[in-house]
mmCIF file of C-alpha atoms in Angstrom:
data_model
loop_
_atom_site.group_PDB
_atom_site.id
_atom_site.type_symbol
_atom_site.label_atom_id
_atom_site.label_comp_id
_atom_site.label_asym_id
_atom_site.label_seq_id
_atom_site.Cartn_x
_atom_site.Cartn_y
_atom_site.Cartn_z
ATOM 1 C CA UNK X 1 0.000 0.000 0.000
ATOM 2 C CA UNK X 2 0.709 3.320 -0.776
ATOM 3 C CA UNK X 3 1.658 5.305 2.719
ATOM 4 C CA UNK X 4 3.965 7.817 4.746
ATOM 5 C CA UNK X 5 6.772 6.652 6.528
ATOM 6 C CA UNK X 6 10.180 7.045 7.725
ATOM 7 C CA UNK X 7 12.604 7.802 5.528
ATOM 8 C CA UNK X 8 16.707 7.491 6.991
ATOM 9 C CA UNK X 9 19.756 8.868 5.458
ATOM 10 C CA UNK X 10 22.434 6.565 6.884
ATOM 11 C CA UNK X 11 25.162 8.596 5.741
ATOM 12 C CA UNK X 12 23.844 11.710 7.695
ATOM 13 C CA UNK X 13 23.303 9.566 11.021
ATOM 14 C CA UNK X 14 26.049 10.581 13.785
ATOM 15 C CA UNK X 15 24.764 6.739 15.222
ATOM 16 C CA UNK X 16 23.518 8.789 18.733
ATOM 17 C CA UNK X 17 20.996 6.176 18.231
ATOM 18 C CA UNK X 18 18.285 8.790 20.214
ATOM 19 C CA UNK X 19 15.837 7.856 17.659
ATOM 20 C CA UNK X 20 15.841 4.099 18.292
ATOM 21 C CA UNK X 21 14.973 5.047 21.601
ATOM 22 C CA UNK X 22 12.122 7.886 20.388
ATOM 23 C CA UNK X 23 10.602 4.652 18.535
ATOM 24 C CA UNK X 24 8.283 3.529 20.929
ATOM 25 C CA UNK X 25 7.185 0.731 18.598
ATOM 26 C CA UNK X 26 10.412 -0.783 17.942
ATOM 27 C CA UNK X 27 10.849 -0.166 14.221
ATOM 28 C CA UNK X 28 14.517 1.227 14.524
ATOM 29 C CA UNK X 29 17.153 -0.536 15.589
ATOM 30 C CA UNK X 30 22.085 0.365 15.382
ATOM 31 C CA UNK X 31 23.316 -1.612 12.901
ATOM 32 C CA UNK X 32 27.097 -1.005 12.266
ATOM 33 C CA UNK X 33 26.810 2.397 14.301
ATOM 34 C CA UNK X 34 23.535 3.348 11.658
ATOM 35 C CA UNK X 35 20.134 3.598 12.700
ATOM 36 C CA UNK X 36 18.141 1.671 10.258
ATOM 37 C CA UNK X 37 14.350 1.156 9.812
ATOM 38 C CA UNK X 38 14.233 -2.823 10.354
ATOM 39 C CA UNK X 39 10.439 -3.260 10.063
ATOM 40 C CA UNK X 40 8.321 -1.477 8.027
ATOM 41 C CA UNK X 41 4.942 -2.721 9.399
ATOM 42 C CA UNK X 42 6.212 -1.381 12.930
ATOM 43 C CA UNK X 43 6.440 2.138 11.608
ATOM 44 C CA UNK X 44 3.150 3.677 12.649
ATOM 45 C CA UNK X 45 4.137 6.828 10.179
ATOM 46 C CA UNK X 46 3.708 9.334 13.043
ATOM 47 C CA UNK X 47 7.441 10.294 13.397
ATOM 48 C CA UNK X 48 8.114 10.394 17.361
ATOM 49 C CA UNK X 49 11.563 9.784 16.029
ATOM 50 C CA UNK X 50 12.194 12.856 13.918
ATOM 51 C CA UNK X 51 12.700 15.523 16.708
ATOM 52 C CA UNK X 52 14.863 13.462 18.635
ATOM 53 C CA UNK X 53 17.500 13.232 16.015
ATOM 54 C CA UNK X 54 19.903 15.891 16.530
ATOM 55 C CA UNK X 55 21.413 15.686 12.821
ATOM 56 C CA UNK X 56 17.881 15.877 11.037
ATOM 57 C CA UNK X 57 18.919 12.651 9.179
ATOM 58 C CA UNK X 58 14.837 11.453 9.139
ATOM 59 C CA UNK X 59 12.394 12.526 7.407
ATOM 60 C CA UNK X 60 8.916 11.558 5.713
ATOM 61 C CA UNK X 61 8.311 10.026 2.669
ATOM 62 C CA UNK X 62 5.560 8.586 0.870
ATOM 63 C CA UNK X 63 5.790 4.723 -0.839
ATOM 64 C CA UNK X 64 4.916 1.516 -1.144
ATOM 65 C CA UNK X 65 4.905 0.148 2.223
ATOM 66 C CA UNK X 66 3.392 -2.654 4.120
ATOM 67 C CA UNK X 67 0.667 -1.537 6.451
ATOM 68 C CA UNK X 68 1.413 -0.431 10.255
ATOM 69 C CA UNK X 69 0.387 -3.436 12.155
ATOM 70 C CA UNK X 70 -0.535 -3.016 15.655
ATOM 71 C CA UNK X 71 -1.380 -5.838 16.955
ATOM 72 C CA UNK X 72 2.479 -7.290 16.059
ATOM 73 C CA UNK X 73 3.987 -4.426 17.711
ATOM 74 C CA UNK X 74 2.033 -5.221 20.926
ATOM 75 C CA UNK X 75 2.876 -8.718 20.567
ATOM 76 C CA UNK X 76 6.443 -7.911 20.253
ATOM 77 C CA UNK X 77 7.254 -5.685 23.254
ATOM 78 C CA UNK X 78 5.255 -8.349 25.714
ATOM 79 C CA UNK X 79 7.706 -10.558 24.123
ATOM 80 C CA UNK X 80 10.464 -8.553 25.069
ATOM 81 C CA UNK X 81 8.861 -7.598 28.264
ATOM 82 C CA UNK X 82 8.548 -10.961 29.415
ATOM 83 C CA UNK X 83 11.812 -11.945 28.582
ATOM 84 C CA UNK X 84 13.528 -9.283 31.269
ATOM 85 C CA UNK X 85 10.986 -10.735 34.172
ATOM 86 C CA UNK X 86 11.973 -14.166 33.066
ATOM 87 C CA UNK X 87 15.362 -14.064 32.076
ATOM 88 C CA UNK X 88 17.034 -15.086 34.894
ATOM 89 C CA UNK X 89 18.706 -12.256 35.164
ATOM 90 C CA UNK X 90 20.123 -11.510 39.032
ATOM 91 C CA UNK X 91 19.611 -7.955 38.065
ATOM 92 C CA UNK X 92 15.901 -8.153 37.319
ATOM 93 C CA UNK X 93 14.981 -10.535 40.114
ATOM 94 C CA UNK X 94 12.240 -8.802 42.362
ATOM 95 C CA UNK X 95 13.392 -9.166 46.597
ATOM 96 C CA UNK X 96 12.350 -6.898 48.763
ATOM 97 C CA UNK X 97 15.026 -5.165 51.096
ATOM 98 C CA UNK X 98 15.207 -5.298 55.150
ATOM 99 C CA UNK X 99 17.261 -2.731 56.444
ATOM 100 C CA UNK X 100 17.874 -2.554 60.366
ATOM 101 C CA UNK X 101 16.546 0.500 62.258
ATOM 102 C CA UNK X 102 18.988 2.621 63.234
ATOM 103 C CA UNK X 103 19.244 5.716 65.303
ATOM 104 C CA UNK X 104 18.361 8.652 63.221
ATOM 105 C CA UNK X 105 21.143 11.505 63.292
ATOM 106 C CA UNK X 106 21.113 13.762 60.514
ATOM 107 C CA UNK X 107 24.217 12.737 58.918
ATOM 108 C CA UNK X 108 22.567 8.742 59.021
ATOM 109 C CA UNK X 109 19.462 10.048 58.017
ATOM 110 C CA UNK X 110 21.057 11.633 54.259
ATOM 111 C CA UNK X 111 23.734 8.859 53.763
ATOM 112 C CA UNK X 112 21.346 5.510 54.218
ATOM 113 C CA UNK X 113 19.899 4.253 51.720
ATOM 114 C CA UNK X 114 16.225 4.131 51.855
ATOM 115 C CA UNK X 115 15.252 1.733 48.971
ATOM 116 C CA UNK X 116 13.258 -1.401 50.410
ATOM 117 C CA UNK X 117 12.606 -3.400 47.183
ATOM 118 C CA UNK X 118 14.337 -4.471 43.456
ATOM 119 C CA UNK X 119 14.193 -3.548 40.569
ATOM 120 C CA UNK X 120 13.565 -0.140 40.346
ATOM 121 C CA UNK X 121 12.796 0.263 36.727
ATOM 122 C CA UNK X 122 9.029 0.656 35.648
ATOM 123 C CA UNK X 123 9.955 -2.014 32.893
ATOM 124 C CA UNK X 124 11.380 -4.763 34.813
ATOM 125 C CA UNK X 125 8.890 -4.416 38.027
ATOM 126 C CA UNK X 126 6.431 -7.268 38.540
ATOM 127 C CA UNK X 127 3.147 -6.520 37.862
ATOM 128 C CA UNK X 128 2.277 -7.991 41.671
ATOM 129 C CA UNK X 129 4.483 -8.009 44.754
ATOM 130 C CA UNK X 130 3.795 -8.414 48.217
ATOM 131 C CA UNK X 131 5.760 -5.056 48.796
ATOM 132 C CA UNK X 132 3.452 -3.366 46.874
ATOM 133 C CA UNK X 133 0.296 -4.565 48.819
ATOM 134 C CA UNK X 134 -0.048 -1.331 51.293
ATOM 135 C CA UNK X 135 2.109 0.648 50.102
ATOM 136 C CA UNK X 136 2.823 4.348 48.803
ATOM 137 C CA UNK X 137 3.845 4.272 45.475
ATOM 138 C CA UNK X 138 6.784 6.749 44.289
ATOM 139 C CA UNK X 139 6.467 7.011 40.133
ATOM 140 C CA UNK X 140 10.449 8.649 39.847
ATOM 141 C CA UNK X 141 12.001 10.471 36.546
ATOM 142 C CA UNK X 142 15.263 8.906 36.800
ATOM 143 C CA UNK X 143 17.138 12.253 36.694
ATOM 144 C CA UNK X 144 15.280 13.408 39.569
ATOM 145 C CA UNK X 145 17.340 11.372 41.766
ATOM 146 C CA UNK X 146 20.833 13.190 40.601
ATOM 147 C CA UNK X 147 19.250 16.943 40.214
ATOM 148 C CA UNK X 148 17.929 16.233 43.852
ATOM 149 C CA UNK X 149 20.547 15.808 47.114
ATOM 150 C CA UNK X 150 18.283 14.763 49.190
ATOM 151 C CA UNK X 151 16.476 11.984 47.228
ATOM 152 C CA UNK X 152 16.556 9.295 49.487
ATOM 153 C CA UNK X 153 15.385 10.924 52.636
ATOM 154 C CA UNK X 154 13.164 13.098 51.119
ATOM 155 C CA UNK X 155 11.367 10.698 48.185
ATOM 156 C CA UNK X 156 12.199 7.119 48.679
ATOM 157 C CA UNK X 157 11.784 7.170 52.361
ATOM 158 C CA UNK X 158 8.494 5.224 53.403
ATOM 159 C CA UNK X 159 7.576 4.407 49.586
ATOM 160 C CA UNK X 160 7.931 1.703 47.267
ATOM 161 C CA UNK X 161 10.089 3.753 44.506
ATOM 162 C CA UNK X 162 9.942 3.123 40.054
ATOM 163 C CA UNK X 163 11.763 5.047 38.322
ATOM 164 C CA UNK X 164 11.840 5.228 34.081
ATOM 165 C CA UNK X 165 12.674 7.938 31.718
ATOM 166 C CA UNK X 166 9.606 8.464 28.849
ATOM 167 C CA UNK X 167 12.165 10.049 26.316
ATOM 168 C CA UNK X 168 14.772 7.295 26.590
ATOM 169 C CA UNK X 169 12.744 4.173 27.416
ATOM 170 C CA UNK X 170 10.572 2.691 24.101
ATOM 171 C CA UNK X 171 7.589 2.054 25.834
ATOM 172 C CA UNK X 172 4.455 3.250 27.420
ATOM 173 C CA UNK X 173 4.875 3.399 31.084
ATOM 174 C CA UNK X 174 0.240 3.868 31.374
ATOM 175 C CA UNK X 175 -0.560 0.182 30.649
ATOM 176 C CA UNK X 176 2.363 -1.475 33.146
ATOM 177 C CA UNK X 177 1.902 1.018 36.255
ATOM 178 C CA UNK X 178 -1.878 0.504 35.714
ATOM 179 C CA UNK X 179 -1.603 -3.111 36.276
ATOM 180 C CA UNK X 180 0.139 -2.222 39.263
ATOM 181 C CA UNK X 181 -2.336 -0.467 40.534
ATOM 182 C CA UNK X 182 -5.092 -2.306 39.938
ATOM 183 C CA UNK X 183 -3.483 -5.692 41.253
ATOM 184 C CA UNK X 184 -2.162 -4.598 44.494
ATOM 185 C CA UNK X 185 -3.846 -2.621 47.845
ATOM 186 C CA UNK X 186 -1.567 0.576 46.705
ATOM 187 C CA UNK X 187 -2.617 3.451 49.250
ATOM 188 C CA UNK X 188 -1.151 6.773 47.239
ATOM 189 C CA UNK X 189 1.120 8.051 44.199
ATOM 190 C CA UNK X 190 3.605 10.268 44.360
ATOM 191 C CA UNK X 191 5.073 11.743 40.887
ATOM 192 C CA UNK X 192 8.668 13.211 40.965
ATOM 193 C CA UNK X 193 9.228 14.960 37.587
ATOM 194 C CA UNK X 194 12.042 16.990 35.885
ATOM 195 C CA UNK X 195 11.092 20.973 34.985
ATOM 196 C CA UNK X 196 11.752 19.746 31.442
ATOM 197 C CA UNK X 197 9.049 19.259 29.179
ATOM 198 C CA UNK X 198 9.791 15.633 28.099
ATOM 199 C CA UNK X 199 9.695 14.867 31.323
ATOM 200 C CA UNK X 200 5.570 15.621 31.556
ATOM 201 C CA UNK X 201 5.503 12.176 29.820
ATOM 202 C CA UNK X 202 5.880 10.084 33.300
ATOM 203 C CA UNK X 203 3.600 11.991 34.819
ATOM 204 C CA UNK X 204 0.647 11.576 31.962
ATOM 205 C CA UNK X 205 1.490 7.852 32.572
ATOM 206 C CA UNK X 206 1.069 8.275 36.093
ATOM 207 C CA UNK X 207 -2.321 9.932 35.664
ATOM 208 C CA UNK X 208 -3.052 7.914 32.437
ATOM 209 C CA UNK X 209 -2.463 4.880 35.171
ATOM 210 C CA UNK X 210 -4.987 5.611 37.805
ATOM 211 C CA UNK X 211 -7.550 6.301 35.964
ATOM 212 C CA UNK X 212 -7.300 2.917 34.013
ATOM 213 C CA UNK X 213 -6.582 1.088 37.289
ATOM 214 C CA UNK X 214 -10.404 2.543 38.459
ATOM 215 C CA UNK X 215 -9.327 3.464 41.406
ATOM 216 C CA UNK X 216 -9.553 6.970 43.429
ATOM 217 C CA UNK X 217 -6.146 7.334 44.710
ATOM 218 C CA UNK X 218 -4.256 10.155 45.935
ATOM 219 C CA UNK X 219 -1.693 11.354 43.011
ATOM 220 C CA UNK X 220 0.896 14.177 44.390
ATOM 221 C CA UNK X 221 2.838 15.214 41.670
ATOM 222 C CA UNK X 222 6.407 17.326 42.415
ATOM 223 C CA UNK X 223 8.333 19.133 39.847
ATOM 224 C CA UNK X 224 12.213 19.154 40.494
ATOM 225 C CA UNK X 225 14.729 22.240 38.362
ATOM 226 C CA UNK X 226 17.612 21.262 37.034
ATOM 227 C CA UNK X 227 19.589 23.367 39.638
ATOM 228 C CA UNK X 228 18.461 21.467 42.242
ATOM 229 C CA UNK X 229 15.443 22.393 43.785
ATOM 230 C CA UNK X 230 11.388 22.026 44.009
ATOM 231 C CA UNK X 231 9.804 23.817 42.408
ATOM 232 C CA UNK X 232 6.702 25.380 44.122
#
């Protein structure tokens, strides 16, 4: 069929590979340091990848093309989803973590670590875990934890923390957190975001999450600057 799609000049790609990651259905993938379109019917024609290429090296073009199929680009990243829960991986095992109560002194109270449970990332969380049943769920741009000093104490501290970036990561954080939610007793949701615009993307999942989950919870939503500090 005749339809617009992605069109990308190897020779101009730098090989940043930013719009592999942009392509949230998988259609890009490095090959010898090049992106290159590897599946046609992946390529939904919308172009999430052309902004995030910093050389301008994509761009539209209309041709013979086989249709965008959906329902194989779904299929493919529950594929690849379920192969990083069941890989075997150490890394992507789920535990939760005990740590021993201490004294708090201020000094303890910014150096310990306050994570309780593994993994972190939104992508490699099981969709059920006793640690979630109960608990206060933190929904973390990654960067927030590096613009932030206080992070632990402040964030992590008495919630169950996931953390993802929606510019990097090539997926839709909505449908997994909404599982979440809707499988476990979760009691709240707190959103720690980036002043950066991309960054409104884990938050929309967030909200995009509750609301599919059908539950009324509690959504606090905190915008971090880049310097450093919340922004009221």
């Amino acid at each position: 069929m005749l339809r617009k799609i992605i069109r990308i000049d190897e020779e101009a790609c730098n090989g940043c590979g930013a719009c592999a990651s942009a392509c949230h259905e998988g259609a890009i993938d490095m090959v010898n340091g090049k992106a290159r379109l590897m599946r046609e019917d992946y390529c939904d024609g919308l172009g999430d990848c052309l902004p995030a290429c910093p050389v301008n090296a994509i761009s539209f073009e209309e041709r013979e093309a086989p249709a965008y199929d959906e329902a194989a680009v779904l299929a493919a990243k529950q594929k690849k989803q379920a192969a990083a829960q069941s890989c075997g991986c150490p890394g992507a095992r789920s535990a939760a973590i005990r740590r021993p109560q201490t004294a708090e002194t201020p000094d303890a109270a910014r150096t310990e670590s306050q994570l309780t449970q593994w993994p972190v990332q939104i992508k490699l969380a099981p969709v059920k875990a006793p640690y979630f049943d109960g608990a206060h769920l933190l929904i973390a741009a990654d960067c927030t934890a590096y613009a932030y000093g206080s992070f632990h104490q402040d964030f992590i501290r008495g919630r169950i923390a996931l953390i993802g970036c929606p510019k990097l990561d090539a997926q839709d954080y909505a449908q997994k957190l909404a599982a979440i939610l809707a499988g476990n007793d979760v009691k709240s949701v707190t959103v720690a975001r980036m002043e950066v615009p991309c960054c409104g993307g884990i938050e929309q999942a967030a909200r995009r999450a509750i609301a599919a989950s059908g539950k009324d919870l509690p959504c606090r939503v905190v915008t971090i600057t880049t310097d450093g500090r919340i922004r009221e």
